[in-house]
Coordinates of C-alpha atoms in Angstrom, one line a residue:
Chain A
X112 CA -79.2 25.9 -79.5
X113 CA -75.7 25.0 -80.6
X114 CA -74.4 21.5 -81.2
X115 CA -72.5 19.4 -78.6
X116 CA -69.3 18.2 -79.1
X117 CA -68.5 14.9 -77.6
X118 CA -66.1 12.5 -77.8
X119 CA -67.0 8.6 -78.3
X120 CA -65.0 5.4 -77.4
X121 CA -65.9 2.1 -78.7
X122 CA -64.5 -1.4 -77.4
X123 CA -64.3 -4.8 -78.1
X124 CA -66.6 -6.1 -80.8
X125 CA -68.9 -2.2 -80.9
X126 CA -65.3 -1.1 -82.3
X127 CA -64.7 -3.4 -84.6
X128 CA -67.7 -2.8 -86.3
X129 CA -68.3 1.0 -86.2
X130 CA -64.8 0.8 -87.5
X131 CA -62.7 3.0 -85.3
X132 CA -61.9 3.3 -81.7
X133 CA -62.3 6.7 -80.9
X134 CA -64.0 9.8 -82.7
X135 CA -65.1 13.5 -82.1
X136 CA -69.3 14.1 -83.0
X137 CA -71.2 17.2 -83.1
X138 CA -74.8 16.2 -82.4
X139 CA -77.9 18.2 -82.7
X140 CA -79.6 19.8 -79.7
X141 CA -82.3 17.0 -79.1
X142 CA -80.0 14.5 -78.6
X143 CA -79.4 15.2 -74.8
X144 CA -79.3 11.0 -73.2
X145 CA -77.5 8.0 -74.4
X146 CA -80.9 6.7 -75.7
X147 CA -80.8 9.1 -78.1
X148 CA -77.4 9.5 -79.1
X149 CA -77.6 5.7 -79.6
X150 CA -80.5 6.5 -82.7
X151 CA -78.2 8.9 -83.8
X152 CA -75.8 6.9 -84.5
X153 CA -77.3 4.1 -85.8
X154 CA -78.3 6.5 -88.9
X155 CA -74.7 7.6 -89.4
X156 CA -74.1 4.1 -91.3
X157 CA -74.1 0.6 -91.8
X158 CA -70.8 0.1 -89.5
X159 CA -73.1 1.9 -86.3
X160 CA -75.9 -0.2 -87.8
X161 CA -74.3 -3.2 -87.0
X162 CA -73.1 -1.9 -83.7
X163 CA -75.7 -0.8 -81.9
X164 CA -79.1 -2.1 -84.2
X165 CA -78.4 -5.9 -82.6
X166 CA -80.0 -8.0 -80.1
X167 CA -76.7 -8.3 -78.2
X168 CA -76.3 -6.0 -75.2
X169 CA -74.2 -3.1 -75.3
X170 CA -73.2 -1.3 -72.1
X171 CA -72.2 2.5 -71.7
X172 CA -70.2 4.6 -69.6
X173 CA -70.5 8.5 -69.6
X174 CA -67.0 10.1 -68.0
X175 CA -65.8 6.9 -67.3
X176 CA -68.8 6.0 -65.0
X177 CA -71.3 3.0 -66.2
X178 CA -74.5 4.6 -67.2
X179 CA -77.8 3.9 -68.1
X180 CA -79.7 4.7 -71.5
X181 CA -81.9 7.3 -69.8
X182 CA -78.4 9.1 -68.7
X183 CA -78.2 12.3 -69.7
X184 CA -75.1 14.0 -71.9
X185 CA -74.0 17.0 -72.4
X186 CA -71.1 18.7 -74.6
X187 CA -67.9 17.7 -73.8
X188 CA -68.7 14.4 -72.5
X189 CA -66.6 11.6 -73.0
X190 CA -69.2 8.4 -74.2
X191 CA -67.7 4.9 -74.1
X192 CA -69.7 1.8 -75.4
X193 CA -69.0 -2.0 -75.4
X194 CA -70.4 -5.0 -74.8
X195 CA -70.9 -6.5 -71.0
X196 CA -67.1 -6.6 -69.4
X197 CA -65.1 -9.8 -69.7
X198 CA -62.0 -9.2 -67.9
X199 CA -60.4 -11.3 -64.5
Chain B
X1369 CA -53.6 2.1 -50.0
X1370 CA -54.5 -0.2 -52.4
X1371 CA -51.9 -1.2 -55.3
X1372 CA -53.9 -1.1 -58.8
X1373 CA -52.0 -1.6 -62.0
X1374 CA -52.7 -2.3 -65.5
X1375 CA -49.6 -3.8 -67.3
X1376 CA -49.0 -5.6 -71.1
X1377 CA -46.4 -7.9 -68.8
X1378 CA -45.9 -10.4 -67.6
X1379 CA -47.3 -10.4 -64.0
X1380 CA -44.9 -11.3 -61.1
X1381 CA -46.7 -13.0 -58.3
X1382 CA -44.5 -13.4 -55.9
X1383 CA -42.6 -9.7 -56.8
X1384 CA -46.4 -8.6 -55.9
X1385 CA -47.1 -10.5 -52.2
X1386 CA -43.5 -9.4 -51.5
X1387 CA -44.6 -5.5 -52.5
X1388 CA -47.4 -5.8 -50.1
X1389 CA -45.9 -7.3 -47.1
X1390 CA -42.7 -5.5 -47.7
X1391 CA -41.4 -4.5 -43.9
X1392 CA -44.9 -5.6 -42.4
X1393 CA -45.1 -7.4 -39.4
X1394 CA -48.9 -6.7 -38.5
X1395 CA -50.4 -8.9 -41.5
X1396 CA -51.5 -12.2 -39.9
X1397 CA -52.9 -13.9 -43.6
X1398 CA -53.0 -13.0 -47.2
X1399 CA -55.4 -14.3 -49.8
X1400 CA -55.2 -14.2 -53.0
X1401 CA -56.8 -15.1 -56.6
X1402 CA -54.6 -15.7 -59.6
X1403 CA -56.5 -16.3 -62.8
X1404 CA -55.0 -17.8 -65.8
X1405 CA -56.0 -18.4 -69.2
X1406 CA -56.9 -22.0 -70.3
X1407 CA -56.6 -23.3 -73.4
X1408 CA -60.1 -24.7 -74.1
X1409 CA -63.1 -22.6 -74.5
X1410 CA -66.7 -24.4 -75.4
X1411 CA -64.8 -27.6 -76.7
X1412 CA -62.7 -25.4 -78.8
X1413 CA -58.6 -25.0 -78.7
X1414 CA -57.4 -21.6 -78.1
X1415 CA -53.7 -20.9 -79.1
X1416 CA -54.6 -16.8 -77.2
X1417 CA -56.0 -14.8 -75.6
X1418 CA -56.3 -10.6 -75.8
X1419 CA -57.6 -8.9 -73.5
X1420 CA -58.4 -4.9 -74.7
X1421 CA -59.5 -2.3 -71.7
X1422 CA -60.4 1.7 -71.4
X1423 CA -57.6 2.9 -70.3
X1424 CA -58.5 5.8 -67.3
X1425 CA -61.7 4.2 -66.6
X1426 CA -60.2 0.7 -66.1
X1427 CA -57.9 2.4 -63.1
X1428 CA -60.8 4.6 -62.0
X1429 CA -62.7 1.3 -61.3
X1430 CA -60.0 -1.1 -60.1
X1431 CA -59.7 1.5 -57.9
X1432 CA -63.7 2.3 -57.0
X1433 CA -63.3 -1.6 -56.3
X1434 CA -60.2 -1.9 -54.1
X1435 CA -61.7 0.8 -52.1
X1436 CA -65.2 -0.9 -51.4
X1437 CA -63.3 -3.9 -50.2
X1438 CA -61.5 -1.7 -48.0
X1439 CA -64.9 0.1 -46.3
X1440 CA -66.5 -3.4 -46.2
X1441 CA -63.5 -5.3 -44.7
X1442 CA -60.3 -4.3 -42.2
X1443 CA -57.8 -4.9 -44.7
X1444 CA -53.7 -4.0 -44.2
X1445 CA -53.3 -4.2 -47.9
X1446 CA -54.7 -4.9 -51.2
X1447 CA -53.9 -5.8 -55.0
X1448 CA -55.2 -5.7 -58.0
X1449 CA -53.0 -6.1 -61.0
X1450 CA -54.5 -7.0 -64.6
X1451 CA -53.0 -7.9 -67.9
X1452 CA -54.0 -6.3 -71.3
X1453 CA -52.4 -7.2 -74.8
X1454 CA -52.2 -10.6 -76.1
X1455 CA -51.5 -13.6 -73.9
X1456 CA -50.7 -17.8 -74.4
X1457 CA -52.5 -20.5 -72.2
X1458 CA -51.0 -20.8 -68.9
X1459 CA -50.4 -16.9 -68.7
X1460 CA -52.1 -14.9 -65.3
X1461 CA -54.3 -12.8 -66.8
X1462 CA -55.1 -11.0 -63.5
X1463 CA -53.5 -11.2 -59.6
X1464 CA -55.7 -10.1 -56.6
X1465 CA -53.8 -9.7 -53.0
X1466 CA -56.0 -8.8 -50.0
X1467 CA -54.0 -8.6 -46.2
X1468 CA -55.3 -8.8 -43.2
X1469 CA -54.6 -9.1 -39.2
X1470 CA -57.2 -11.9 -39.2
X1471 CA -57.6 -14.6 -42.1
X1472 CA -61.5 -14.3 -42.6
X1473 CA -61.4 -10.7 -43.5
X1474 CA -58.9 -11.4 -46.5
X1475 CA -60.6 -14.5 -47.6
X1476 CA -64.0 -12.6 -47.8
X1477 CA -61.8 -9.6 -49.7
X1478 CA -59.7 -11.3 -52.3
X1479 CA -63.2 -13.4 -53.5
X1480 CA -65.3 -10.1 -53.3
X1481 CA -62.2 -7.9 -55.6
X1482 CA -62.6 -10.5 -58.0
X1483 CA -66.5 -10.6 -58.5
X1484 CA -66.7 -7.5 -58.6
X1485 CA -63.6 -7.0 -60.7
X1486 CA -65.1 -9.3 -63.7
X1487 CA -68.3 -7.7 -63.5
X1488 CA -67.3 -3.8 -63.1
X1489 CA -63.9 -3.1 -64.5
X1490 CA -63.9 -2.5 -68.6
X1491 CA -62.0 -5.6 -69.5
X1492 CA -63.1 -7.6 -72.9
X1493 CA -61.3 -10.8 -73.9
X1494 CA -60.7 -12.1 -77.2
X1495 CA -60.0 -15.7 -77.6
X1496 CA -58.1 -16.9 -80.8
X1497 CA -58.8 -20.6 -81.9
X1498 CA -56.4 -23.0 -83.6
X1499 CA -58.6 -22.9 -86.6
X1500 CA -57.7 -19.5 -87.0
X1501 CA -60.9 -17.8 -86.0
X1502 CA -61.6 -14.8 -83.3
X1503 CA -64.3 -14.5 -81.2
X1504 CA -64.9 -11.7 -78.2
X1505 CA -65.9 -13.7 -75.3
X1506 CA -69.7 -13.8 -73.6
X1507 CA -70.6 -12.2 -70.3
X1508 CA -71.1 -15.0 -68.1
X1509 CA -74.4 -15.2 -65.8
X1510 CA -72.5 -16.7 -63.5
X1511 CA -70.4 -13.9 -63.3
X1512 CA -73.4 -11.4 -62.7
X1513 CA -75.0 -13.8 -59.7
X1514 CA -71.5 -14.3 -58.0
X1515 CA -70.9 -10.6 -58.1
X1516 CA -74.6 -9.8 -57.1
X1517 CA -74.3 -11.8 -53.9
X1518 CA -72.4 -8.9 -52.6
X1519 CA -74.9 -6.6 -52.8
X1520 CA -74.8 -2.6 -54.1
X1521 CA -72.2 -0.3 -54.1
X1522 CA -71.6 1.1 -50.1
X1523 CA -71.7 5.3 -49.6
Chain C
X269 CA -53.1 -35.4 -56.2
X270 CA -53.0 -33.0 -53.4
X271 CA -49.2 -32.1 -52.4
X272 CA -49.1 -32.2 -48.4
X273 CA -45.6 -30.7 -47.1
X274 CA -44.4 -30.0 -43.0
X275 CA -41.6 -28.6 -43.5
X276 CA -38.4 -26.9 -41.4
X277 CA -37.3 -24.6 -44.1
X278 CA -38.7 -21.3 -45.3
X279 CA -42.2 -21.6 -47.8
X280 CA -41.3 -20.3 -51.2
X281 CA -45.1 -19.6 -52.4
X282 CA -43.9 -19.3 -56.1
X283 CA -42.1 -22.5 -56.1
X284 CA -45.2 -23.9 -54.6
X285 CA -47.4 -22.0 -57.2
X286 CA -45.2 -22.8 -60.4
X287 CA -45.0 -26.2 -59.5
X288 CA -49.0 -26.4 -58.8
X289 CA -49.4 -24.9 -62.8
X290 CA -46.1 -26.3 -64.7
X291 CA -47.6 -27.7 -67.8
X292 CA -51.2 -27.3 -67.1
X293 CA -53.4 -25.5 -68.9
X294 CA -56.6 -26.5 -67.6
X295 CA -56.5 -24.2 -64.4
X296 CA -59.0 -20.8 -64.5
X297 CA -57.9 -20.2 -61.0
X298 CA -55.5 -19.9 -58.4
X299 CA -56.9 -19.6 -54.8
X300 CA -54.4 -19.1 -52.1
X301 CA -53.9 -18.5 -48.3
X302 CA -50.7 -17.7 -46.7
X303 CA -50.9 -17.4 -43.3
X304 CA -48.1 -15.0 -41.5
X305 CA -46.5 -14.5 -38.3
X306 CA -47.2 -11.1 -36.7
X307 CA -45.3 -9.8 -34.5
X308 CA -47.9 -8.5 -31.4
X309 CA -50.5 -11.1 -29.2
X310 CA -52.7 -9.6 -27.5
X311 CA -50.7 -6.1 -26.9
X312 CA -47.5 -7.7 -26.3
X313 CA -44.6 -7.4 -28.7
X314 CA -43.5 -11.4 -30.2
X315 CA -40.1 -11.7 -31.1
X316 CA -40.4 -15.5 -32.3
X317 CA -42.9 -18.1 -32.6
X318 CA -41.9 -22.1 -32.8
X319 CA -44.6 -24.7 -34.1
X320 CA -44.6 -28.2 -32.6
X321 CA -46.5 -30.9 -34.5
X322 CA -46.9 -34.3 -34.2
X323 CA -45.1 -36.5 -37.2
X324 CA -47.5 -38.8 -38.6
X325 CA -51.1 -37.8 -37.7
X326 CA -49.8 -34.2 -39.0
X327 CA -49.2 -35.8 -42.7
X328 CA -52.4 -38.1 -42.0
X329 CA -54.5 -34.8 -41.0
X330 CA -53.6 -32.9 -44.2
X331 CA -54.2 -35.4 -46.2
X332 CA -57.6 -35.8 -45.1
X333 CA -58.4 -32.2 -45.1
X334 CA -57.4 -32.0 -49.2
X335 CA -59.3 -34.9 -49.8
X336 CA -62.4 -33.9 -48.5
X337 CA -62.1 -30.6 -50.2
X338 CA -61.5 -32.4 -53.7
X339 CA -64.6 -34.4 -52.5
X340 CA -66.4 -30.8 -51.9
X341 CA -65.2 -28.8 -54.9
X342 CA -64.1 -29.7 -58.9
X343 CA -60.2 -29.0 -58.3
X344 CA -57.3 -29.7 -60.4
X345 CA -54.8 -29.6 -57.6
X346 CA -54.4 -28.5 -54.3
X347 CA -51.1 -27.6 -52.0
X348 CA -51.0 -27.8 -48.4
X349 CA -47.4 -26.9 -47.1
X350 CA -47.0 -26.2 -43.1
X351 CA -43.9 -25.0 -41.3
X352 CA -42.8 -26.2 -38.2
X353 CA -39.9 -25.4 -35.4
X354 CA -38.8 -21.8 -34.6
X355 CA -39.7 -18.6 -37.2
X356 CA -39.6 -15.2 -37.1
X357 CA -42.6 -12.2 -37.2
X358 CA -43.3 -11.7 -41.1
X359 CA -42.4 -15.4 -41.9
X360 CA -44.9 -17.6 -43.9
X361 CA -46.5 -20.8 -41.7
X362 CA -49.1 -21.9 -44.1
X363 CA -49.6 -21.9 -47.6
X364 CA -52.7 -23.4 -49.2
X365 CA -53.4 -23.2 -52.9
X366 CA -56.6 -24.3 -54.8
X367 CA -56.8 -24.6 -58.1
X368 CA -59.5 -25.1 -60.3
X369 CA -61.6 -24.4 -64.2
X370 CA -63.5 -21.6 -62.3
X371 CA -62.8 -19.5 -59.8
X372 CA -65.3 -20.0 -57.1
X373 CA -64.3 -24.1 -56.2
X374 CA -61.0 -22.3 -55.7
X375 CA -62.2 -19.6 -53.9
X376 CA -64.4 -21.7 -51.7
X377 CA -62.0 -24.5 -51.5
X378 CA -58.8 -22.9 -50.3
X379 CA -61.1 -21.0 -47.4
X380 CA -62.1 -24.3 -46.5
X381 CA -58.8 -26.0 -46.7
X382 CA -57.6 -22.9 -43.7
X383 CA -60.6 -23.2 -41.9
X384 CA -60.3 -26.8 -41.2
X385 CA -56.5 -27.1 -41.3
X386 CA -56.7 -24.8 -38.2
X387 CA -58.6 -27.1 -36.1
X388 CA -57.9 -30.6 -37.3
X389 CA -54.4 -30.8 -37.8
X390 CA -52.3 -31.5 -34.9
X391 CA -50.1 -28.1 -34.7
X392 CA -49.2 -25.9 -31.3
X393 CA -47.9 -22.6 -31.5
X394 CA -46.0 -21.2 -28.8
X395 CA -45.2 -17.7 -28.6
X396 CA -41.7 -16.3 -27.3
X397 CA -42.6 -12.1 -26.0
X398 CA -39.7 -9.4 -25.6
X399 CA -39.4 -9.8 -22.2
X400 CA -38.1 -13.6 -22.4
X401 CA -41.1 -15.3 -21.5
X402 CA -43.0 -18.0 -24.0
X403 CA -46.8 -19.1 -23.9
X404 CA -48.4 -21.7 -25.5
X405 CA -51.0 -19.6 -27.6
X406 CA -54.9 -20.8 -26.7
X407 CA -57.1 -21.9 -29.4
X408 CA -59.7 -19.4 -30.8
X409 CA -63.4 -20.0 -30.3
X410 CA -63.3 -18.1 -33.7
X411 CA -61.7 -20.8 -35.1
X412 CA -63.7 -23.6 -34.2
X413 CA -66.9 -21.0 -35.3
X414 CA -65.1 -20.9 -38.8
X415 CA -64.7 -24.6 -39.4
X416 CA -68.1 -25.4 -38.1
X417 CA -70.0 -23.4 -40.9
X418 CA -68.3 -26.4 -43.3
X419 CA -70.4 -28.9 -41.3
X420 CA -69.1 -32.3 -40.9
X421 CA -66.1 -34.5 -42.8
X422 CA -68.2 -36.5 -45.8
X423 CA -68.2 -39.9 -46.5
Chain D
X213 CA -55.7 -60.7 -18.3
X214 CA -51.7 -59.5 -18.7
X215 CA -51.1 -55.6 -18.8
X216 CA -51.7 -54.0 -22.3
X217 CA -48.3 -52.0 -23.7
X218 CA -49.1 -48.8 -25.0
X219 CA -47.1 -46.1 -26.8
X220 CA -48.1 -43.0 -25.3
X221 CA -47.2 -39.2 -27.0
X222 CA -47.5 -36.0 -25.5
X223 CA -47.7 -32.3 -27.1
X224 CA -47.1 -28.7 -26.6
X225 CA -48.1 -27.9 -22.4
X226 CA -49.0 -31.4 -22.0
X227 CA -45.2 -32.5 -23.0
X228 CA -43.8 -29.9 -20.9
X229 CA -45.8 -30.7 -18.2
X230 CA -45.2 -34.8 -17.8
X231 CA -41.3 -33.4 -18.5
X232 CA -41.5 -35.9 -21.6
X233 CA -42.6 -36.3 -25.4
X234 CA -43.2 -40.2 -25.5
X235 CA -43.2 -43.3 -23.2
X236 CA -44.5 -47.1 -23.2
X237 CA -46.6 -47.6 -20.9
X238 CA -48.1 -51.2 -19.8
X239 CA -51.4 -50.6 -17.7
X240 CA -53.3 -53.0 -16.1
X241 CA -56.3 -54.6 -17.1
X242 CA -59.2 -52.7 -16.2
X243 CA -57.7 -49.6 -18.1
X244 CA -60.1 -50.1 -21.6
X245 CA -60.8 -46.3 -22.9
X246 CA -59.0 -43.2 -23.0
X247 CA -60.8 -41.6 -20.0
X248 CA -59.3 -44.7 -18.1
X249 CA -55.9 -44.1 -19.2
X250 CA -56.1 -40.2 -18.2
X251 CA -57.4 -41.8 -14.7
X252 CA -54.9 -43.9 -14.6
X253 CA -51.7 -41.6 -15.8
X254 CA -53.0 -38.7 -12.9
X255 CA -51.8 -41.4 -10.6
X256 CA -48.5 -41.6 -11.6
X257 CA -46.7 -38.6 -10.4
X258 CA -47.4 -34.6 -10.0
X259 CA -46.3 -33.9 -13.5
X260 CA -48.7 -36.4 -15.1
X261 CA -51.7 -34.3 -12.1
X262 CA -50.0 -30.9 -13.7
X263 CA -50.9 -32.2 -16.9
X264 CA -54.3 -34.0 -17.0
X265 CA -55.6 -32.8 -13.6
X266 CA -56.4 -28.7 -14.7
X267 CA -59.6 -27.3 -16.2
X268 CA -57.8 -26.7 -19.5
X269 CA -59.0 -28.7 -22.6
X270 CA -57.0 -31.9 -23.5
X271 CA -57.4 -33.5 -27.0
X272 CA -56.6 -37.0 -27.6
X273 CA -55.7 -39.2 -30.8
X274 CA -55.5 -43.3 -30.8
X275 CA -53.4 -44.2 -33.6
X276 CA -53.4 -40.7 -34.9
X277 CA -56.8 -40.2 -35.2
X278 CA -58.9 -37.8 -32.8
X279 CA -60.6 -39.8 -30.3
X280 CA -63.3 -39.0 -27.5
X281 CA -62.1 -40.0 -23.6
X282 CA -64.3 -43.0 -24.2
X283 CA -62.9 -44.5 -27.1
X284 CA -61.5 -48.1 -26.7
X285 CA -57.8 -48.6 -26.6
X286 CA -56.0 -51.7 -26.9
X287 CA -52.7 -53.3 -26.6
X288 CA -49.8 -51.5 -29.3
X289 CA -52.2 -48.8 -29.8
X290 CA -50.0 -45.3 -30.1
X291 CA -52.2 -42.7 -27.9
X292 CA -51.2 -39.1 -28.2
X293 CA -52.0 -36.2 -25.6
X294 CA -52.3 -32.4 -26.7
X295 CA -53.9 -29.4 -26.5
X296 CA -56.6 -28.1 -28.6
X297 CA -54.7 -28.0 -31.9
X298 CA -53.5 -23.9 -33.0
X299 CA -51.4 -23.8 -36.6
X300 CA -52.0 -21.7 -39.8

């Protein structure tokens, strides 16, 4: 199988440390959920390290709808994360 | 129906309830929330606040939102306007309008929109102290067990 | 600390807000009610409706009803402005702001401060129809259902 | 006992009704309570029967506080008639 292409958002504080706010990704065929596109990451450097290795929660949302880490992806998505919502 | 608008200014109240009610003579109440940013955080001093969103998914759920209010609730009008970009103490960060024939429906509305609206719309502050510092506000608890009182999403 | 207002002239809600806020920067939240003329009873079309009130008790009554809700709920202000004599469908009668640190003693408070207002402050409506004749409008059992579910005044 | 003066108010239908807002009243003796003074007023002419003799609900306040038909009233007291109260 070919890789997926997706596109990933980060917010708030995920942002700040991965370093940048948006970026393209080709992933390898097993990564096909959040879960795993999460452990990914986290190998892609110490900036995703301290993003997503931390006790504090981070929420997704897969095509602009909340998901869950068992979500499933698929090439083209568009992957936000970011910590719980602050806003009002 | 519903008005939803995410805007770096300032937001106009009164410009708002006037929008709503513009040439309406069926509305018998309107209730709104206005929040504003203080200038105290944990004991702290805050000299601003920014407030960063996902733009396309923050309209998406304002919108998901304002629409659930008006399934659960006979509503004749409904606003939700938020701020994004930087803003001093005092400011309105965010503006909920909810009309209605009879007062309990938009009293029930205007509290549910803004639950819901902290808890479900992609909105992160960032509160900058007199001391120079930064720090990305906290979910709130209180914030998950106020929205949760409204139960799950309807349809 | 509550400002209580019966007034002839027309309610400018952002005077009423801005003046609620001006220099504070304490408040989280902004509750408010504004209550509206319509301009149909019960399938017959209202061309005017005049509130009578009774100078005094009416100043007494509000001032009562804020102070029990400051009693109820943390607030750092609270507006309770009332128009009297003759207005027009789409004209403001009430306005009642709440404003508080967080948003639900606001939110609670100003639906409280409308429930109550409506049955124990001494206001009539009367309505004038097309057709030239006027009716003194009947209160609602809905009402009375409404400001029962606060239970009794405190202390 | 001499009569006991009394500054009586009326509201809304209730004003229409007697064909006045306000009066001073001095009623004898043996009127001591509010329900008294209604008994009392019905007596007084068919405005005052339009008024207090009907099935719909009269409120009362004795020095501008509500008050049942048997509060006490005294002498200077200001005692207001209305209907059940309808603003917002």
């Amino acid at each position: 199988m070919a890789e997926s292409s997706l596109h990933l958002l980060y917010f708030a504080w995920l942002r700040e440390r991965v370093g940048l706010g948006a970026e393209d990704v080709a992933v390898p065929p097993g990564v096909a959920t959040v879960a795993d596109l999460i452990a990914w990451l986290r190998r892609r450097g110490p900036g995703y390290e301290a993003a997503f290795g931390t006790t504090a929660p981070v929420r997704c949302a897969v095509n602009q709808e909340f998901a869950t880490p068992d979500a499933a992806i698929a090439a083209g998505d568009e992957i936000a994360f970011f910590p719980p919502v602050t806003g009002g | 129906m519903a008005t939803i608008r995410v805007q770096h200014e300032a937001i106009d109240v009164a410009a708002d309830i006037a929008a709503l009610t513009a040439g309406r003579f069926d509305i018998g109440g309107i209730a709104s929330f206005i929040g504003t940013v203080r200038d105290m955080a944990k004991g702290r001093r805050i000299t601003a606040m920014t407030l960063e969103h996902y733009p396309g998914m923050t309209e998406r759920a304002l919108a998901a939102i304002a629409a659930e209010a008006e399934r659960r609730w006979r509503l004749l009008g409904c606003t939700l306007v938020h701020r994004v970009g930087p803003m001093a103490p005092g400011e309105t960060i965010v503006l909920v309008l909810a009309a209605s024939a009879h007062r309990q429906d938009a009293l029930e509305a205007s509290a549910f929109l803004i639950d819901w609206l902290k808890t479900r719309a992609p909105f992160w502050k960032k509160e900058s102290f007199a001391d120079g510092t930064e720090e990305w506000v906290d979910a709130r608890e209180a914030d998950d067990l106020a929205a949760a009182r409204w139960g799950a999403l309807s349809g």
